[in-house]
Coordinates of C-alpha atoms in Angstrom, one line a residue:
M194 CA 139.1 101.3 66.5
K195 CA 136.3 100.3 68.1
L196 CA 135.8 100.8 71.2
P197 CA 135.3 96.5 72.3
T198 CA 138.7 95.9 70.1
R199 CA 141.0 97.9 71.6
L200 CA 139.4 97.4 75.3
A201 CA 140.4 93.2 73.6
I202 CA 143.7 93.6 72.6
A203 CA 144.4 95.6 75.9
A204 CA 143.2 92.1 78.3
G205 CA 145.4 90.7 75.9
T206 CA 148.4 92.3 76.1
T207 CA 147.7 92.2 80.4
V208 CA 147.2 88.6 80.4
F209 CA 150.1 87.8 78.5
A210 CA 152.6 90.5 80.0
A211 CA 151.7 88.0 83.1
L212 CA 152.7 85.1 82.2
P213 CA 155.9 85.1 83.6
A214 CA 154.8 85.7 86.9
W215 CA 152.5 83.4 87.3
A216 CA 155.1 80.7 85.7
Q217 CA 156.8 82.1 88.7
D218 CA 154.6 81.8 91.3
A219 CA 153.9 78.5 90.1
A220 CA 157.9 77.1 89.8
L221 CA 157.6 78.5 93.7
Q222 CA 154.2 76.6 94.8
A223 CA 154.9 73.0 92.4
P224 CA 157.0 71.0 95.0
A225 CA 160.5 69.9 93.5
A226 CA 161.8 67.2 92.1
A227 CA 163.5 64.8 94.2
P228 CA 167.1 64.4 93.7
A229 CA 168.2 61.0 91.2
A230 CA 170.0 59.3 93.5
T231 CA 173.7 58.9 93.2
V232 CA 176.8 56.5 94.1
D233 CA 178.8 59.3 96.5
K234 CA 182.6 57.8 96.1
G235 CA 183.5 58.8 99.9
D236 CA 180.7 56.7 101.4
T237 CA 181.8 53.9 99.3
A238 CA 185.4 54.1 99.6
W239 CA 184.3 54.5 103.4
M240 CA 181.9 51.1 102.9
M241 CA 184.7 49.0 100.9
M242 CA 187.2 49.6 104.2
A243 CA 184.5 49.2 106.5
T244 CA 183.8 46.0 105.1
V245 CA 187.7 44.5 105.1
L246 CA 188.2 45.7 108.7
V247 CA 185.1 43.1 109.5
L248 CA 187.1 40.0 107.2
A249 CA 190.1 41.0 109.8
M250 CA 187.8 40.5 112.7
I251 CA 187.8 36.9 111.1
L252 CA 190.5 36.1 110.1
P253 CA 193.1 36.8 111.5
G254 CA 191.4 38.4 114.4
L255 CA 188.7 35.9 116.0
A256 CA 190.9 32.6 114.9
L257 CA 193.5 34.3 116.8
F258 CA 191.7 35.2 119.6
Y259 CA 189.9 31.7 120.0
G260 CA 193.0 30.2 118.8
G261 CA 194.8 31.7 121.7
L262 CA 192.3 30.5 124.1
A263 CA 192.4 26.3 123.2
R264 CA 195.0 23.5 124.0
T265 CA 197.9 23.2 121.8
K266 CA 196.8 20.1 120.2
N267 CA 193.6 21.7 119.2
M268 CA 194.8 25.8 118.0
L269 CA 195.5 24.9 114.2
S270 CA 191.3 23.1 114.0
V271 CA 189.7 26.4 115.6
M272 CA 191.4 27.9 113.9
T273 CA 190.6 26.1 110.4
Q274 CA 187.3 25.8 111.6
I275 CA 186.4 29.5 111.5
G276 CA 188.3 30.3 108.0
A277 CA 186.3 27.2 106.4
V278 CA 182.9 28.7 108.2
A279 CA 183.5 31.9 106.7
C280 CA 184.1 31.4 103.1
F281 CA 181.4 28.5 103.2
A282 CA 179.1 31.3 104.7
M283 CA 180.1 33.7 102.1
L284 CA 179.2 31.6 99.2
I285 CA 176.2 30.7 100.6
W286 CA 175.3 34.5 101.3
V287 CA 175.7 35.4 97.4
M288 CA 173.8 32.2 96.4
Y289 CA 170.6 32.7 98.2
G290 CA 171.7 33.9 101.8
Y291 CA 171.3 37.9 100.5
S292 CA 168.2 37.4 98.8
L293 CA 166.1 35.7 101.9
A294 CA 167.9 38.2 103.9
F295 CA 167.3 41.4 102.0
G296 CA 165.8 40.2 98.5
P297 CA 162.4 41.5 97.1
D298 CA 158.8 40.1 98.8
G299 CA 157.7 36.9 97.9
A300 CA 155.9 34.0 98.5
L301 CA 156.9 33.9 102.4
P302 CA 155.9 36.1 104.9
T303 CA 157.8 39.0 104.4
K304 CA 158.2 40.3 108.1
Y305 CA 160.1 37.1 108.9
I306 CA 162.2 36.5 105.6
A307 CA 162.1 37.9 102.4
G308 CA 162.3 36.1 98.3
L309 CA 164.4 34.0 96.5
G310 CA 163.9 37.0 94.2
K311 CA 167.4 37.7 94.1
A312 CA 168.9 34.4 94.6
F313 CA 172.8 34.3 93.0
L314 CA 172.4 37.7 93.4
A315 CA 170.0 37.7 90.1
G316 CA 169.5 41.2 88.7
V317 CA 172.6 42.1 90.3
T318 CA 175.1 44.3 88.9
P319 CA 177.9 47.2 88.6
A320 CA 175.3 49.3 87.8
S321 CA 172.6 48.9 90.6
Q322 CA 172.5 50.3 93.8
A323 CA 171.6 49.8 97.6
A324 CA 170.2 53.3 99.5
T325 CA 171.7 54.2 103.7
F326 CA 170.0 56.2 105.3
T327 CA 170.3 59.8 103.1
A328 CA 167.9 60.2 100.3
G329 CA 169.9 60.9 97.2
V330 CA 173.1 59.1 98.6
E331 CA 173.7 55.3 97.9
I332 CA 176.4 52.9 97.2
P333 CA 176.5 50.0 94.9
E334 CA 174.6 47.2 96.0
Y335 CA 178.1 45.1 95.9
V336 CA 179.6 47.0 97.9
F337 CA 176.1 46.6 100.4
I338 CA 176.3 42.9 99.6
S339 CA 179.9 42.7 100.7
F340 CA 179.4 44.6 104.5
Q341 CA 176.6 42.0 104.9
M342 CA 178.7 38.9 104.1
T343 CA 180.8 39.7 106.6
F344 CA 178.3 39.7 109.6
A345 CA 176.8 36.3 108.3
A346 CA 180.6 35.1 108.1
I347 CA 181.4 36.1 111.7
T348 CA 178.3 35.6 113.1
I349 CA 178.7 31.9 112.5
A350 CA 182.1 31.7 113.4
L351 CA 181.4 33.2 117.4
V352 CA 179.0 29.8 117.9
L353 CA 181.9 27.8 117.3
G354 CA 184.0 29.3 121.0
A355 CA 181.3 27.2 123.0
V356 CA 182.2 23.7 121.1
V357 CA 185.8 23.8 120.0
E358 CA 187.9 20.7 120.9
R359 CA 185.3 18.5 120.1
I360 CA 183.5 19.0 117.3
K361 CA 183.9 17.4 113.9
F362 CA 185.1 19.5 110.8
S363 CA 182.3 17.5 108.5
A364 CA 179.5 18.7 111.7
V365 CA 181.1 22.1 111.8
M366 CA 180.2 22.8 107.8
L367 CA 176.9 21.3 107.6
F368 CA 175.6 22.8 110.9
A369 CA 177.1 25.7 108.8
L370 CA 174.3 25.7 106.2
V371 CA 171.5 24.8 108.1
W372 CA 171.5 27.0 110.8
L373 CA 172.8 30.3 108.4
T374 CA 169.5 29.2 106.4
I375 CA 166.7 29.1 109.0
V376 CA 168.4 31.0 111.5
Y377 CA 171.1 33.8 110.6
F378 CA 169.0 34.9 107.3
P379 CA 165.0 35.5 109.3
I380 CA 166.4 37.4 112.4
A381 CA 169.0 40.0 110.1
H382 CA 166.2 40.2 107.8
M383 CA 163.7 40.3 110.2
V384 CA 165.7 43.1 112.4
W385 CA 167.5 45.1 109.3
A386 CA 165.2 44.4 106.1
A387 CA 162.8 47.3 105.5
G388 CA 159.4 45.2 106.0
G389 CA 160.6 42.9 109.1
W390 CA 159.0 42.8 111.9
F391 CA 161.7 44.1 114.0
F392 CA 162.4 46.8 111.6
E393 CA 158.9 47.6 111.3
L394 CA 158.6 47.9 115.0
G395 CA 161.6 50.6 116.0
A396 CA 164.1 48.1 117.4
L397 CA 167.1 49.4 117.9
D398 CA 169.8 47.4 116.6
F399 CA 172.5 49.2 115.3
A400 CA 175.1 46.4 114.4
G401 CA 174.4 43.7 115.3
G402 CA 173.3 42.9 119.1
T403 CA 170.5 41.0 118.5
V404 CA 171.3 39.6 115.1
V405 CA 175.3 38.5 115.9
H406 CA 175.6 37.8 119.3
I407 CA 172.5 37.2 121.3
N408 CA 171.9 35.1 117.7
A409 CA 175.1 33.3 118.2
G410 CA 175.4 33.7 121.8
V411 CA 172.3 31.6 122.4
S412 CA 173.2 28.8 119.4
A413 CA 176.9 28.5 121.4
L414 CA 175.2 27.8 124.5
V415 CA 172.0 25.2 123.0
L416 CA 175.2 23.8 120.9
A417 CA 177.7 23.5 123.6
L418 CA 174.5 21.0 125.9
L419 CA 173.8 18.8 123.2
I420 CA 177.3 17.8 122.0
G421 CA 178.2 17.6 125.8
K422 CA 181.1 18.2 128.0
R423 CA 185.0 17.8 126.7
I424 CA 187.2 14.2 128.0
G425 CA 188.0 15.6 131.5
Y426 CA 185.7 18.5 132.1
P427 CA 185.7 20.2 134.4
T428 CA 188.1 18.4 136.9
E429 CA 190.9 18.6 134.5
R430 CA 193.0 21.9 133.9
M431 CA 192.6 22.7 130.6
A432 CA 194.5 26.4 130.5
P433 CA 194.6 28.7 127.6
H434 CA 197.4 27.8 125.1
S435 CA 198.5 31.1 124.2
L436 CA 197.3 34.4 125.9
T437 CA 200.2 35.6 123.6
L438 CA 197.7 35.0 120.6
T439 CA 194.5 35.5 122.9
M440 CA 196.2 39.2 123.0
V441 CA 196.6 39.8 119.5
G442 CA 193.5 38.8 118.6
T443 CA 191.6 40.9 120.7
G444 CA 193.5 44.0 119.9
L445 CA 192.5 43.0 115.9
L446 CA 188.9 42.4 116.8
W447 CA 188.8 45.9 118.2
V448 CA 190.2 47.3 115.2
G449 CA 187.9 45.5 113.0
W450 CA 185.1 46.6 114.9
F451 CA 185.3 50.0 114.1
G452 CA 184.6 48.7 110.1
F453 CA 181.3 46.5 112.5
N454 CA 180.1 49.3 114.0
A455 CA 180.7 52.7 112.3
G456 CA 180.5 50.8 108.8
S457 CA 176.9 50.3 110.1
A458 CA 175.7 54.0 109.3
L459 CA 176.3 53.0 105.2
E460 CA 177.9 56.6 105.3
A461 CA 181.2 58.6 106.0
N462 CA 179.5 60.6 108.2
S463 CA 178.4 62.4 112.2
S464 CA 177.0 59.1 112.8
A465 CA 179.6 56.7 111.6
A466 CA 181.6 59.8 114.2
L467 CA 179.4 59.0 117.4
A468 CA 179.7 55.6 116.9
M469 CA 183.7 55.6 116.5
I470 CA 183.3 57.2 120.0
N471 CA 181.8 55.0 121.4
T472 CA 183.2 52.1 120.1
F473 CA 186.3 53.5 121.7
V474 CA 184.7 54.6 124.5
A475 CA 182.6 51.5 125.6
T476 CA 185.6 49.2 124.9
A477 CA 187.9 50.5 126.9
S478 CA 185.5 51.0 130.4
A479 CA 184.7 47.3 129.8
G480 CA 188.3 46.3 129.7
L481 CA 188.5 48.1 133.2
F482 CA 185.8 47.3 134.4
W483 CA 187.1 43.3 134.3
M484 CA 190.0 43.6 135.7
L485 CA 188.3 45.6 138.9
A486 CA 186.0 43.0 139.0
E487 CA 188.0 40.1 139.4
R488 CA 189.8 42.4 142.1
V489 CA 186.6 43.0 143.9
S490 CA 186.3 38.8 144.1
G491 CA 189.6 38.7 145.7
H492 CA 191.7 37.9 142.5
K493 CA 194.8 39.5 140.5
G494 CA 193.5 41.3 137.4
S495 CA 194.9 38.9 134.5
A496 CA 195.2 39.6 130.6
L497 CA 192.5 37.2 130.2
G498 CA 190.3 39.3 131.9
F499 CA 191.1 42.4 130.2
C500 CA 190.9 40.7 126.9
S501 CA 188.1 38.9 128.1
G502 CA 186.1 42.9 129.6
I503 CA 187.4 44.4 125.7
I504 CA 185.4 41.9 123.7
A505 CA 181.7 41.9 126.2
G506 CA 182.4 45.5 125.9
L507 CA 182.5 45.8 122.0
V508 CA 179.3 44.0 122.4
A509 CA 177.5 45.1 124.3
V510 CA 177.6 48.7 122.6
T511 CA 177.4 47.2 119.1
P512 CA 173.4 47.5 118.9
A513 CA 174.2 51.2 121.1
A514 CA 177.4 52.4 118.7
G515 CA 174.9 54.9 117.0
N516 CA 172.0 55.1 119.8
S517 CA 174.1 56.2 122.9
G518 CA 176.4 59.7 123.6
P519 CA 180.0 58.6 125.2
F520 CA 179.1 58.6 128.7
G521 CA 175.9 56.4 128.4
A522 CA 178.3 54.1 126.1
I523 CA 180.8 54.5 129.0
V524 CA 178.0 53.1 131.7
L525 CA 176.6 50.7 128.9
G526 CA 180.0 48.8 128.8
A527 CA 181.1 48.8 132.5
V528 CA 177.8 46.9 133.6
A529 CA 178.2 44.4 130.8
S530 CA 181.6 43.6 132.1
V531 CA 180.3 43.1 135.3
I532 CA 177.7 41.0 134.1
C533 CA 179.5 39.4 132.0
Y534 CA 182.6 38.0 134.7
F535 CA 179.5 36.9 136.7
A536 CA 178.1 35.0 134.4
V537 CA 181.6 33.8 133.1
T538 CA 182.7 32.5 136.6
V539 CA 179.5 32.0 138.9
L540 CA 177.0 31.0 135.9
K541 CA 178.1 28.8 133.4
P542 CA 180.4 27.0 137.0
R543 CA 176.9 26.4 139.0
L544 CA 175.1 25.2 136.1
G545 CA 178.1 23.0 134.5
Y546 CA 177.7 23.8 130.8
D547 CA 180.6 23.6 128.8
D548 CA 180.9 26.6 126.8
S549 CA 184.2 26.1 125.8
L550 CA 185.7 29.8 125.4
D551 CA 182.2 31.7 126.6
A552 CA 180.9 32.4 123.5
F553 CA 178.0 32.2 125.3
G554 CA 178.7 34.5 129.0
I555 CA 180.7 37.3 126.4
H556 CA 178.9 37.2 123.3
G557 CA 175.1 35.7 124.9
V558 CA 174.9 37.5 127.3
G559 CA 176.7 40.6 126.8
G560 CA 174.5 41.2 123.6
M561 CA 171.3 40.9 126.1
V562 CA 172.6 43.6 128.1
G563 CA 173.3 45.7 124.7
A564 CA 170.4 45.3 123.8
I565 CA 168.3 46.4 126.7
G566 CA 170.4 48.5 127.5
T567 CA 170.3 50.6 124.2
A568 CA 166.7 51.4 124.9
I569 CA 168.1 53.2 127.8
V570 CA 171.1 54.9 126.5
Y571 CA 168.8 56.0 123.6
A572 CA 167.5 59.3 126.0
P573 CA 168.0 62.6 124.8
S574 CA 168.2 62.8 128.5
L575 CA 170.8 60.9 129.0
G576 CA 172.8 62.1 125.9
G577 CA 171.7 59.6 123.5
P578 CA 170.4 60.8 119.5
G579 CA 166.6 60.2 120.8
A580 CA 164.1 62.6 120.0
A581 CA 163.4 64.9 123.3
D582 CA 159.2 63.3 123.2
Y583 CA 161.3 59.9 123.7
A584 CA 159.5 57.4 125.4
M585 CA 161.5 54.9 127.3
G586 CA 159.3 52.3 128.6
E587 CA 157.1 51.9 124.9
K588 CA 161.2 51.3 123.3
L589 CA 162.2 49.2 126.0
G590 CA 159.4 47.2 125.5
V591 CA 160.5 46.6 121.5
Q592 CA 164.4 45.6 122.5
L593 CA 162.7 43.2 125.1
L594 CA 160.0 41.1 122.4
A595 CA 163.0 41.2 120.1
V596 CA 165.7 39.4 123.0
V597 CA 162.8 37.6 123.4
V598 CA 161.9 36.1 119.6
T599 CA 165.7 36.3 118.8
I600 CA 167.0 33.7 121.7
L601 CA 163.5 31.0 120.8
W602 CA 164.3 31.3 116.9
A603 CA 168.0 30.5 117.9
S604 CA 167.2 27.9 120.8
I605 CA 165.2 25.8 117.9
G606 CA 166.7 26.4 115.1
T607 CA 169.9 25.6 116.5
A608 CA 168.7 22.9 117.7
I609 CA 167.5 21.6 114.4
A610 CA 170.8 22.2 112.6
F611 CA 172.7 20.0 115.1
F612 CA 170.0 17.3 114.9
I613 CA 170.9 17.4 110.9
A614 CA 174.4 17.6 111.3
K615 CA 174.2 14.9 113.9
A616 CA 172.6 12.1 111.7
V617 CA 174.9 13.3 108.6
T618 CA 178.1 13.4 110.4
G619 CA 178.4 12.1 114.3
G620 CA 178.2 15.4 114.8
R621 CA 181.3 14.6 117.4
V622 CA 184.8 13.2 117.3
T623 CA 185.5 10.0 118.9
P624 CA 187.5 9.9 122.1
E625 CA 190.6 8.5 121.0
V626 CA 190.5 11.8 118.5
E627 CA 189.5 14.0 120.9
L628 CA 192.4 12.6 123.4
E629 CA 195.0 13.0 120.9
G630 CA 193.9 16.5 119.7
L631 CA 192.2 17.5 116.7
D632 CA 195.0 19.1 114.5
L633 CA 196.3 15.3 114.0
G634 CA 192.9 13.7 114.2
E635 CA 190.8 15.9 112.2
H636 CA 193.5 17.7 110.0
G637 CA 197.1 15.6 110.6
E638 CA 199.2 18.2 111.2
R639 CA 200.1 20.2 114.3
A640 CA 199.7 24.0 114.7
Y641 CA 203.4 23.4 116.6
N642 CA 206.8 21.1 115.4
Y643 CA 209.8 21.4 117.7

């Protein structure tokens, strides 16, 4: 065999012998393929439970909480308005609300609102999935739709707390239709949807400080100012007819709020666990500090004050639930409770507005304190989950911008929705119906038949 032939054979043998090594090197150097997104059964089960817990916040939680604070003659009307408006919100959500808040991009500017590509849940099937905050882990889209649906339902129900005992049932329903469309869906998109204005700016709103509480509280104040005071307010005594029912409603709201806050992690993980403990301790702190504020102000610590403090703490910790350490949450709950106490007992009497059940004083003011305070308690130096190079001043600016825009958007949108409802329905019940009570005047029945 000639030398060139032997060299060629040797070279070829060397090449083939080296192929496995080259293949191994190539496999090591090539980026690993991303894991296929799969539905996690544990996360799905948790999110289904969280969704049901938020429903319990509305019926019976909020219905009993607000109903107990009303006068006897209006108990059923309050509960009926809350139940009916929540049901209406659910139907609106699946028709076009989900699409406007979380759907695909449309012709409208996507930083403010999405399109109608998923109107009537177009393209959604039992097999379609929604992303969580962990790559490759998803939940069924129907579960995500249902979870967010309960948020829309409770937000519009919260607004009613400022105008119970004097607003027509028909006005409530028409107001809800317009308000959800022009106020809630855009704010939800801006804060929570990828591509939304505040989402892209990095605003911190874990479970709805701006979307739910500032939105609802400010809208409640505007609605109360537009519809006017109740007959006899503030000279006539309008005490709650059943603090027992209000206490029961408070307990149900607190329990349901774990679905609200911990469920917003979208997974059964450490973020949900952090939101869970914060929902415990911030609320406990706020309930006690409201009673302490009463005592310092020269009054006895009251059951109503305790219930009010509990709700103030829950409101304040909502944006901070997964964005704070437990001790930051305790301080945030205490501060929000004291500020809300003075908003209800000092600010409201001085300004003279009739916010029937203090929807603005607790949800609006507490939501603002929580949203701004979240930028503070997020700092790692205060036990928060922020990065080591966290810039508090920059984040405070983003939070303040989100708060201001939400206040303005909600105010203008609420005014538009009210004037439409008033033009069609009259808005307010007649003086005769208001004096008789909305239970009989609007629904033909009584809460209590002796």
